[in-house]
Amino acid sequence: MIRILIAEDSRVVSVLLKTIFEQEPDMQVVGQAMNGEEAVRMARELKPDIVTMDIRMPVMDGFEATHHIMRETPLPIVVISISINDEEMNTTFRALEEGALAVIEKPVGISHPDFEDNRRDLVNTVRAMSEIRVVRRRPDTDGHSPSFRSGLAGRRPEVIAIGCSTGGPQALLAVLKGLRADFPVPIVVTQHMTKGFVGGLIAWLQKHTPLTLRLAGDRQLLEAGAVYFAPDEHHLLVERGADGWLYTRLDQGAPTNALRPSVTRLFHSVAHAAHGAAVGVLLTGMGEDGAEGLLAMRKAGCHTIVQDNASSVVYGMPGAALAIEAVDEVVGLGKMAAYLTDAVLRPIPV
């Protein structure tokens, strides 16, 4: 039985969430906190398996509550937020920085045509996140950083492709804030994200990196020092134009691995377009998306790396890539930015 603590100051929304969860045979609501201070106390006293956390609450907001819970009694936290509010969106991603695992939009009312989809997404997210063992992780900063070992046959990468899911926002923050403003190649990113939140993710990350972050459009020229994110409900692909330059392409084709955008679709496109001159990076995430695509990149002569287990929130995606021998090197999150910088700046061997 999954024991859930609801932190939500609206009684109407709290009752709706309780109704949704208790219709599931494996879920039980053990407490309903009306503000962040109550949530911290009830998390300590009730020891739930997971907390659903509103952001805007009286006395103590969801960011502060997440901060205290993750330091006192670390456990899985899913942020339930309103995506249209910029201030709340920023606070939502700050909560992820503090250790919350995922963000999902507040469910609409029962009479709304999207209610069933919202309900299913909420239940599935809470069920999946409740299984994650939460600990206080810190990026591995000690010891020698692995240096780039090229599989590019003497060629510098033309593009870096990154894929991630659960824990991805925090991992992307660690990587992007460590890269310099004159980073000489473009980066393309597919992050599994609840619909409506990718814009907020970009805005939050932009505060912490000198790189230029963009929501990818169709047929955009990939520019050095820019990071392109897959938009909602579109596969982000890379293709080579007739002029020899690399461009984005957006595709609304069928989901791959039940996902759109799909990391595997991105990696396959890079394997084809970059002719081996690329680096594929698979960060923390649940499931297996990206593993087959990373293997395609490796077979095409690209260099492939995954985040290590110790610094990952969930090791599903990196672990799946390792299992099929799609990986050239495993790199800790705290060393990833330095590793990628070495990959694009190192002298080309003669």
Short mmCIF file of N, CA and C in Angstrom, two decimals, residues 150 152-157 342-350:
data_model
loop_
_atom_site.label_atom_id
_atom_site.label_comp_id
_atom_site.label_asym_id
_atom_site.label_seq_id
_atom_site.Cartn_x
_atom_site.Cartn_y
_atom_site.Cartn_z
N SER A 150 38.52 9.86 -26.98
CA SER A 150 37.75 10.03 -28.20
C SER A 150 37.48 8.72 -28.92
N LEU A 152 36.06 9.50 -31.86
CA LEU A 152 35.67 10.29 -33.01
C LEU A 152 36.73 10.30 -34.11
N ALA A 153 37.72 9.45 -33.99
CA ALA A 153 38.75 9.34 -35.03
C ALA A 153 39.37 10.69 -35.35
N GLY A 154 39.71 11.46 -34.31
CA GLY A 154 40.41 12.72 -34.53
C GLY A 154 39.53 13.89 -34.86
N ARG A 155 38.21 13.75 -34.78
CA ARG A 155 37.30 14.84 -35.12
C ARG A 155 36.68 15.42 -33.86
N ARG A 156 36.59 16.74 -33.80
CA ARG A 156 35.87 17.36 -32.70
C ARG A 156 34.37 17.17 -32.92
N PRO A 157 33.59 17.07 -31.84
CA PRO A 157 32.14 16.94 -32.00
C PRO A 157 31.53 18.18 -32.64
N ASP A 342 36.23 19.24 -22.07
CA ASP A 342 37.42 18.57 -22.59
C ASP A 342 37.13 17.95 -23.95
N ALA A 343 35.93 17.41 -24.10
CA ALA A 343 35.57 16.73 -25.34
C ALA A 343 35.56 17.67 -26.54
N VAL A 344 35.17 18.93 -26.32
CA VAL A 344 35.05 19.85 -27.45
C VAL A 344 36.24 20.79 -27.61
N LEU A 345 37.10 20.89 -26.60
CA LEU A 345 38.22 21.83 -26.66
C LEU A 345 39.58 21.16 -26.82
N ARG A 346 39.64 19.86 -26.60
CA ARG A 346 40.93 19.17 -26.65
C ARG A 346 41.54 19.27 -28.05
N PRO A 347 42.87 19.29 -28.16
CA PRO A 347 43.51 19.31 -29.48
C PRO A 347 43.16 18.05 -30.28
N ILE A 348 43.00 18.22 -31.55
CA ILE A 348 42.75 17.07 -32.42
C ILE A 348 44.05 16.29 -32.60
N PRO A 349 44.03 14.98 -32.31
CA PRO A 349 45.26 14.21 -32.49
C PRO A 349 45.64 14.12 -33.96
N VAL A 350 46.93 14.16 -34.20
CA VAL A 350 47.42 14.09 -35.58
C VAL A 350 47.48 12.64 -36.02
#
